[in-house]
Amino acid sequence: MTKLTRRSFSALTLAAGAAAAFPARAADPLKVGFIYVGPVGDFGWSYQHDQGRLAIEQELGDRVKTSFVESVPEGADADRVITQLARSGHKLIFTTSFGYMEPTNKVAKNFPDVMFEHATGYMRADNVATYAARFYEGRYVAGILAGRLSKTNKIGYIGSIPIPEVIRGINAFTHSARKINPAIEVTPIWVNEWYNPGKEADAAKALIDQGADIILQHTDSPAPVQTAEERGVLCVGQASNMERFGPTAHMTAIVDHWAPYYVARTKAVLDGTWTSGDVWGGFDSGMVEMSPFNKNLPEAVVAEAKAAQQAIHDGKLHPFSGPIKNQAGEIAIADGATAPDGELLGMNWYVEGVNGKVPG
């Protein structure tokens, strides 16, 4: 494994140019590159993607050589980093944040012999595939815990970037909680970053000061969990099991399990069977999991949450089956209907029970 820094890219690019004059040997390892929006030590989103990278190394050994670049901002900097990975001989590149979508597709046009995989996006090409996880399924399960356990009926939700993925999670959670307790209100605070421990902690404190006794997050650091532990409220972790940061507060976490997908896609490149496509996996595929439920939670509540998880897994329950009302109290998803994937992928409205407006 190679951890690439931005300073190392000029040397890598020169080396790639020199190597281009010589044909690759059959025994040369496949170079697989990753770029992360946060540090691999965020213990959330980027950490969990890096666990998938490590799984590639463990599974495929000397057939592969992996590299990663962490804390790459979305935008022009991503364009440069992706380009330099491609120029330095990486034949499979995973770009793991929504804001990398346009840079990935732009660079892919210039490197048709490189395979690109973009997480959570929707733009594809012959050499660009997309993949994502149905995180909202886990949010629905977490909503059951909140509906049963909140005493103040006020839930705080720390949002990152107001894209459909995040809005969808807020809605799935709120709808689930209010099916149990219609008095529940969910208040989001948007930090407009994926990873900023200071902002995330401040948002958690503000929400708790407003009466929230449960904190949800769609941000990447464990700061909200740590704050919940300090302030004596409950919380749900993001992307990986964050129990270590809040042994009492942490009820569970929605865990992103990327390893099987990463290993399978890398094998496909090695075997010459890789093709572009789109994958959106949930509980049924193993891409989404719930971390162990806190042993201090009431057994009946945990049993109810697990039953819902199993029902979603089996296709017997869909988090966006109607009737579901929007903030104006109007039916947005009719009784007996289920929102199609296209509607979920473009979701830009709040369900009844969410305070505030979707940021423009």
Short mmCIF file of C-alpha atoms in Angstrom, two decimals:
data_model
loop_
_atom_site.label_atom_id
_atom_site.label_comp_id
_atom_site.label_asym_id
_atom_site.label_seq_id
_atom_site.Cartn_x
_atom_site.Cartn_y
_atom_site.Cartn_z
CA MET A 1 0.00 0.00 0.00
CA THR A 2 1.15 3.52 -0.77
CA LYS A 3 -0.18 6.61 0.95
CA LEU A 4 0.17 9.36 -1.61
CA THR A 5 0.66 12.97 -0.63
CA ARG A 6 0.14 15.89 -2.94
CA ARG A 7 3.88 16.62 -2.91
CA SER A 8 4.62 13.15 -4.21
CA PHE A 9 2.51 13.58 -7.34
CA SER A 10 5.07 15.42 -9.45
CA ALA A 11 7.55 12.60 -8.93
CA LEU A 12 4.86 10.01 -9.63
CA THR A 13 3.91 11.72 -12.86
CA LEU A 14 7.52 11.81 -14.07
CA ALA A 15 7.96 8.16 -13.15
CA ALA A 16 4.79 7.25 -15.02
CA GLY A 17 6.09 9.01 -18.13
CA ALA A 18 9.39 7.17 -17.98
CA ALA A 19 7.67 3.81 -17.46
CA ALA A 20 5.37 4.35 -20.43
CA ALA A 21 8.21 3.44 -22.80
CA PHE A 22 8.31 -0.10 -21.45
CA PRO A 23 5.46 -2.62 -21.75
CA ALA A 24 3.94 -3.85 -18.49
CA ARG A 25 4.82 -7.39 -17.49
CA ALA A 26 2.01 -9.88 -16.93
CA ALA A 27 3.11 -10.24 -13.33
CA ASP A 28 2.91 -6.51 -12.59
CA PRO A 29 0.34 -5.84 -9.86
CA LEU A 30 -2.82 -3.93 -10.66
CA LYS A 31 -2.54 -0.43 -9.21
CA VAL A 32 -5.75 0.57 -7.45
CA GLY A 33 -6.19 4.16 -6.25
CA PHE A 34 -8.61 5.76 -3.82
CA ILE A 35 -9.35 9.38 -3.02
CA TYR A 36 -11.06 10.36 0.21
CA VAL A 37 -12.85 13.56 1.15
CA GLY A 38 -11.70 13.26 4.76
CA PRO A 39 -8.81 11.72 6.66
CA VAL A 40 -8.70 7.94 6.95
CA GLY A 41 -8.71 8.50 10.69
CA ASP A 42 -12.15 10.13 10.72
CA PHE A 43 -13.61 6.86 12.08
CA GLY A 44 -16.56 7.45 9.78
CA TRP A 45 -17.01 7.67 6.02
CA SER A 46 -13.41 7.76 4.79
CA TYR A 47 -12.27 5.30 7.46
CA GLN A 48 -14.85 2.80 6.31
CA HIS A 49 -13.88 3.16 2.64
CA ASP A 50 -10.28 2.58 3.64
CA GLN A 51 -11.29 -0.62 5.39
CA GLY A 52 -12.54 -1.72 1.98
CA ARG A 53 -9.18 -0.83 0.43
CA LEU A 54 -7.41 -2.91 3.05
CA ALA A 55 -9.75 -5.80 2.27
CA ILE A 56 -8.57 -5.67 -1.35
CA GLU A 57 -4.97 -6.05 -0.19
CA GLN A 58 -5.81 -8.86 2.18
CA GLU A 59 -7.87 -10.77 -0.38
CA LEU A 60 -5.72 -10.28 -3.48
CA GLY A 61 -2.22 -9.98 -2.05
CA ASP A 62 0.58 -9.31 -4.51
CA ARG A 63 -1.82 -9.19 -7.44
CA VAL A 64 -2.61 -5.61 -6.45
CA LYS A 65 -0.93 -2.48 -5.15
CA THR A 66 -3.23 0.08 -3.57
CA SER A 67 -2.75 3.78 -2.92
CA PHE A 68 -4.86 6.49 -1.37
CA VAL A 69 -4.98 10.26 -1.11
CA GLU A 70 -6.92 11.61 1.84
CA SER A 71 -8.59 14.96 2.63
CA VAL A 72 -9.08 15.93 -1.02
CA PRO A 73 -11.56 18.83 -1.37
CA GLU A 74 -14.43 18.41 -3.79
CA GLY A 75 -13.88 20.49 -6.91
CA ALA A 76 -10.80 21.49 -8.89
CA ASP A 77 -8.37 19.84 -6.48
CA ALA A 78 -10.14 16.52 -7.02
CA ASP A 79 -9.71 16.91 -10.79
CA ARG A 80 -5.95 17.27 -10.34
CA VAL A 81 -5.61 14.35 -7.93
CA ILE A 82 -7.66 11.97 -10.07
CA THR A 83 -5.62 12.94 -13.13
CA GLN A 84 -2.35 12.29 -11.36
CA LEU A 85 -3.53 8.90 -10.11
CA ALA A 86 -4.40 7.94 -13.68
CA ARG A 87 -1.10 9.23 -15.03
CA SER A 88 0.85 7.29 -12.42
CA GLY A 89 -0.37 3.93 -13.66
CA HIS A 90 -3.48 3.29 -11.61
CA LYS A 91 -5.87 1.26 -13.74
CA LEU A 92 -8.75 1.23 -11.25
CA ILE A 93 -9.64 4.39 -9.32
CA PHE A 94 -12.35 4.73 -6.66
CA THR A 95 -13.53 8.30 -6.01
CA THR A 96 -15.50 8.19 -2.81
CA SER A 97 -17.53 11.37 -2.40
CA PHE A 98 -20.50 12.87 -4.23
CA GLY A 99 -18.64 16.05 -5.17
CA TYR A 100 -16.07 14.03 -7.11
CA MET A 101 -18.67 13.11 -9.72
CA GLU A 102 -17.96 15.71 -12.39
CA PRO A 103 -14.15 15.61 -11.95
CA THR A 104 -14.23 11.81 -12.24
CA ASN A 105 -16.17 11.86 -15.48
CA LYS A 106 -14.04 14.68 -16.87
CA VAL A 107 -10.80 12.83 -16.21
CA ALA A 108 -12.22 9.51 -17.43
CA LYS A 109 -12.64 10.95 -20.94
CA ASN A 110 -8.88 11.45 -21.12
CA PHE A 111 -8.01 7.96 -19.83
CA PRO A 112 -10.28 5.45 -21.63
CA ASP A 113 -8.08 2.52 -20.55
CA VAL A 114 -8.56 3.32 -16.85
CA MET A 115 -11.62 2.08 -14.95
CA PHE A 116 -13.25 4.56 -12.58
CA GLU A 117 -15.75 3.89 -9.79
CA HIS A 118 -17.61 6.83 -8.27
CA ALA A 119 -19.44 6.56 -4.95
CA THR A 120 -22.96 8.01 -4.61
CA GLY A 121 -23.08 9.70 -8.01
CA TYR A 122 -25.29 9.21 -11.07
CA MET A 123 -23.05 10.11 -14.04
CA ARG A 124 -21.64 7.08 -15.85
CA ALA A 125 -19.59 6.32 -18.97
CA ASP A 126 -18.09 3.24 -20.58
CA ASN A 127 -15.21 3.42 -18.11
CA VAL A 128 -17.09 5.01 -15.18
CA ALA A 129 -19.34 2.99 -12.87
CA THR A 130 -21.33 4.24 -9.90
CA TYR A 131 -22.18 2.66 -6.58
CA ALA A 132 -23.92 3.67 -3.37
CA ALA A 133 -25.59 2.20 -0.33
CA ARG A 134 -29.18 2.58 0.82
CA PHE A 135 -28.25 4.33 4.06
CA TYR A 136 -31.86 5.39 4.48
CA GLU A 137 -32.75 1.81 5.42
CA GLY A 138 -30.56 2.13 8.50
CA ARG A 139 -32.03 5.56 9.28
CA TYR A 140 -35.47 3.99 9.33
CA VAL A 141 -34.34 1.42 11.89
CA ALA A 142 -32.78 4.18 14.00
CA GLY A 143 -36.11 6.01 13.88
CA ILE A 144 -37.74 3.16 15.75
CA LEU A 145 -35.26 3.57 18.59
CA ALA A 146 -35.89 7.31 18.70
CA GLY A 147 -39.66 6.95 18.56
CA ARG A 148 -39.59 4.63 21.56
CA LEU A 149 -36.89 6.29 23.66
CA SER A 150 -37.10 10.06 23.25
CA LYS A 151 -38.52 11.76 26.33
CA THR A 152 -38.49 15.33 25.05
CA ASN A 153 -39.88 14.44 21.60
CA LYS A 154 -37.06 16.54 20.15
CA ILE A 155 -34.41 14.98 17.94
CA GLY A 156 -31.33 16.76 16.60
CA TYR A 157 -29.93 15.86 13.21
CA ILE A 158 -26.52 17.12 12.06
CA GLY A 159 -26.49 17.35 8.28
CA SER A 160 -23.45 17.69 6.06
CA ILE A 161 -24.33 18.80 2.51
CA PRO A 162 -28.03 19.16 1.55
CA ILE A 163 -28.03 16.64 -1.29
CA PRO A 164 -30.80 14.05 -1.80
CA GLU A 165 -28.79 11.33 -0.05
CA VAL A 166 -28.77 13.30 3.20
CA ILE A 167 -32.33 14.62 2.90
CA ARG A 168 -33.52 11.08 2.20
CA GLY A 169 -31.96 9.91 5.46
CA ILE A 170 -33.57 12.68 7.49
CA ASN A 171 -36.95 11.80 6.00
CA ALA A 172 -36.64 8.04 6.51
CA PHE A 173 -35.65 8.57 10.13
CA THR A 174 -38.40 11.11 10.85
CA HIS A 175 -41.14 9.09 9.16
CA SER A 176 -40.15 6.01 11.13
CA ALA A 177 -39.98 7.79 14.48
CA ARG A 178 -43.32 9.54 13.99
CA LYS A 179 -45.09 6.31 13.07
CA ILE A 180 -44.43 5.35 16.68
CA ASN A 181 -44.66 8.78 18.31
CA PRO A 182 -46.40 11.48 16.20
CA ALA A 183 -45.19 14.15 18.62
CA ILE A 184 -41.57 13.69 17.52
CA GLU A 185 -39.96 16.71 15.87
CA VAL A 186 -36.61 16.57 14.07
CA THR A 187 -34.44 19.66 13.75
CA PRO A 188 -31.52 19.57 11.32
CA ILE A 189 -28.46 21.79 11.60
CA TRP A 190 -26.39 21.93 8.42
CA VAL A 191 -22.63 22.28 8.80
CA ASN A 192 -22.08 22.26 5.01
CA GLU A 193 -19.03 20.02 5.31
CA TRP A 194 -18.59 16.28 5.43
CA TYR A 195 -15.88 16.37 8.08
CA ASN A 196 -15.35 19.16 10.58
CA PRO A 197 -15.20 17.90 14.17
CA GLY A 198 -15.45 21.41 15.63
CA LYS A 199 -18.57 22.35 13.69
CA GLU A 200 -20.12 18.94 14.31
CA ALA A 201 -19.58 19.22 18.06
CA ASP A 202 -20.96 22.76 18.12
CA ALA A 203 -24.05 21.65 16.20
CA ALA A 204 -24.63 18.79 18.64
CA LYS A 205 -24.31 21.14 21.61
CA ALA A 206 -26.75 23.62 20.07
CA LEU A 207 -29.31 20.91 19.40
CA ILE A 208 -29.00 19.51 22.92
CA ASP A 209 -29.39 23.02 24.34
CA GLN A 210 -32.64 23.26 22.36
CA GLY A 211 -33.95 20.16 24.13
CA ALA A 212 -32.89 17.32 21.86
CA ASP A 213 -32.30 14.12 23.79
CA ILE A 214 -31.21 12.07 20.77
CA ILE A 215 -28.61 13.12 18.19
CA LEU A 216 -28.34 11.77 14.65
CA GLN A 217 -25.60 12.70 12.20
CA HIS A 218 -24.76 12.46 8.53
CA THR A 219 -21.27 13.80 9.07
CA ASP A 220 -18.07 11.87 9.35
CA SER A 221 -16.36 12.49 12.67
CA PRO A 222 -17.22 10.97 16.05
CA ALA A 223 -17.50 14.45 17.60
CA PRO A 224 -21.33 14.32 17.87
CA VAL A 225 -21.10 10.94 19.61
CA GLN A 226 -18.51 12.30 22.03
CA THR A 227 -20.70 15.33 22.71
CA ALA A 228 -23.74 13.15 23.33
CA GLU A 229 -21.74 11.07 25.78
CA GLU A 230 -20.56 14.19 27.63
CA ARG A 231 -24.05 15.68 27.78
CA GLY A 232 -25.89 12.51 28.75
CA VAL A 233 -28.11 12.07 25.68
CA LEU A 234 -28.48 9.24 23.19
CA CYS A 235 -27.05 9.14 19.67
CA VAL A 236 -26.58 7.09 16.50
CA GLY A 237 -23.19 6.77 14.83
CA GLN A 238 -22.37 7.31 11.17
CA ALA A 239 -20.72 4.99 8.63
CA SER A 240 -18.81 2.85 11.14
CA ASN A 241 -19.31 1.58 14.67
CA MET A 242 -18.56 4.61 16.87
CA GLU A 243 -19.40 2.92 20.17
CA ARG A 244 -15.87 3.47 21.53
CA PHE A 245 -16.51 7.23 21.51
CA GLY A 246 -19.73 7.03 23.49
CA PRO A 247 -20.17 3.72 25.30
CA THR A 248 -23.32 4.90 27.07
CA ALA A 249 -24.78 7.27 24.47
CA HIS A 250 -24.21 5.23 21.30
CA MET A 251 -27.37 3.22 20.57
CA THR A 252 -26.12 1.80 17.25
CA ALA A 253 -24.63 3.04 13.98
CA ILE A 254 -25.52 2.76 10.31
CA VAL A 255 -22.45 0.97 9.00
CA ASP A 256 -21.29 1.16 5.37
CA HIS A 257 -19.75 -2.17 4.38
CA TRP A 258 -17.81 -1.56 1.16
CA ALA A 259 -15.28 -4.40 1.29
CA PRO A 260 -17.16 -7.08 -0.73
CA TYR A 261 -17.94 -4.60 -3.50
CA TYR A 262 -14.37 -3.33 -3.69
CA VAL A 263 -12.92 -6.81 -3.80
CA ALA A 264 -15.40 -7.96 -6.45
CA ARG A 265 -14.80 -4.95 -8.69
CA THR A 266 -11.04 -5.29 -8.41
CA LYS A 267 -11.27 -8.97 -9.31
CA ALA A 268 -13.35 -8.01 -12.34
CA VAL A 269 -10.57 -5.74 -13.58
CA LEU A 270 -7.99 -8.45 -13.01
CA ASP A 271 -10.15 -10.99 -14.83
CA GLY A 272 -11.02 -8.66 -17.69
CA THR A 273 -14.75 -8.79 -16.91
CA TRP A 274 -15.23 -5.24 -15.57
CA THR A 275 -18.10 -3.29 -17.12
CA SER A 276 -19.72 -0.01 -16.22
CA GLY A 277 -22.95 -0.11 -14.26
CA ASP A 278 -24.73 1.12 -11.16
CA VAL A 279 -25.14 -0.60 -7.79
CA TRP A 280 -27.35 0.65 -4.95
CA GLY A 281 -27.23 -1.90 -2.17
CA GLY A 282 -28.97 -2.07 1.17
CA PHE A 283 -29.46 -4.56 3.98
CA ASP A 284 -30.13 -7.34 1.48
CA SER A 285 -26.73 -6.94 -0.19
CA GLY A 286 -24.78 -6.41 3.03
CA MET A 287 -23.70 -2.92 1.97
CA VAL A 288 -25.64 -1.50 4.92
CA GLU A 289 -25.48 -2.97 8.40
CA MET A 290 -26.45 -1.91 11.90
CA SER A 291 -23.67 -2.04 14.45
CA PRO A 292 -24.41 -3.95 17.68
CA PHE A 293 -27.21 -2.35 19.65
CA ASN A 294 -26.21 -0.91 23.00
CA LYS A 295 -26.69 -3.53 25.71
CA ASN A 296 -28.41 -0.94 27.91
CA LEU A 297 -31.31 -0.45 25.49
CA PRO A 298 -34.65 -2.06 26.40
CA GLU A 299 -34.85 -5.54 24.95
CA ALA A 300 -38.31 -4.97 23.49
CA VAL A 301 -37.15 -1.86 21.62
CA VAL A 302 -34.10 -3.64 20.21
CA ALA A 303 -36.30 -6.55 19.14
CA GLU A 304 -38.63 -4.15 17.32
CA ALA A 305 -35.70 -2.49 15.55
CA LYS A 306 -34.22 -5.83 14.53
CA ALA A 307 -37.58 -7.01 13.23
CA ALA A 308 -37.83 -3.91 11.02
CA GLN A 309 -34.29 -4.46 9.78
CA GLN A 310 -35.14 -8.04 8.84
CA ALA A 311 -38.37 -6.97 7.14
CA ILE A 312 -36.48 -4.43 5.02
CA HIS A 313 -33.87 -7.07 4.23
CA ASP A 314 -36.59 -9.48 3.10
CA GLY A 315 -38.40 -6.89 0.99
CA LYS A 316 -41.49 -6.94 3.21
CA LEU A 317 -41.03 -3.34 4.42
CA HIS A 318 -39.94 -0.26 2.50
CA PRO A 319 -39.02 2.90 4.47
CA PHE A 320 -40.84 5.06 1.91
CA SER A 321 -44.15 3.26 1.68
CA GLY A 322 -47.14 5.56 2.08
CA PRO A 323 -49.03 7.26 3.38
CA ILE A 324 -46.31 9.87 3.89
CA LYS A 325 -47.05 13.58 4.24
CA ASN A 326 -44.79 16.51 3.46
CA GLN A 327 -44.26 19.49 5.75
CA ALA A 328 -47.45 21.14 4.52
CA GLY A 329 -49.46 18.12 5.62
CA GLU A 330 -50.13 17.08 2.03
CA ILE A 331 -49.91 13.47 0.92
CA ALA A 332 -46.57 13.11 -0.86
CA ILE A 333 -46.58 9.31 -1.11
CA ALA A 334 -50.03 7.75 -1.25
CA ASP A 335 -51.31 4.99 0.99
CA GLY A 336 -50.24 1.69 -0.50
CA ALA A 337 -47.68 3.30 -2.79
CA THR A 338 -43.90 3.11 -2.54
CA ALA A 339 -41.62 5.88 -3.76
CA PRO A 340 -39.66 4.64 -6.81
CA ASP A 341 -35.89 4.85 -6.83
CA GLY A 342 -35.95 7.79 -9.22
CA GLU A 343 -37.98 9.85 -6.76
CA LEU A 344 -35.74 8.85 -3.88
CA LEU A 345 -32.60 9.75 -5.81
CA GLY A 346 -33.88 13.27 -6.41
CA MET A 347 -35.57 13.85 -3.04
CA ASN A 348 -35.50 17.56 -2.15
CA TRP A 349 -38.39 17.94 0.30
CA TYR A 350 -38.97 17.21 3.99
CA VAL A 351 -41.58 14.92 5.47
CA GLU A 352 -43.97 16.11 8.13
CA GLY A 353 -42.21 16.54 11.45
CA VAL A 354 -38.95 18.07 10.18
CA ASN A 355 -38.35 21.67 11.24
CA GLY A 356 -36.95 24.27 8.85
CA LYS A 357 -36.65 24.38 5.08
CA VAL A 358 -34.44 22.39 2.75
CA PRO A 359 -31.49 24.68 2.03
CA GLY A 360 -31.62 26.17 -1.45
#
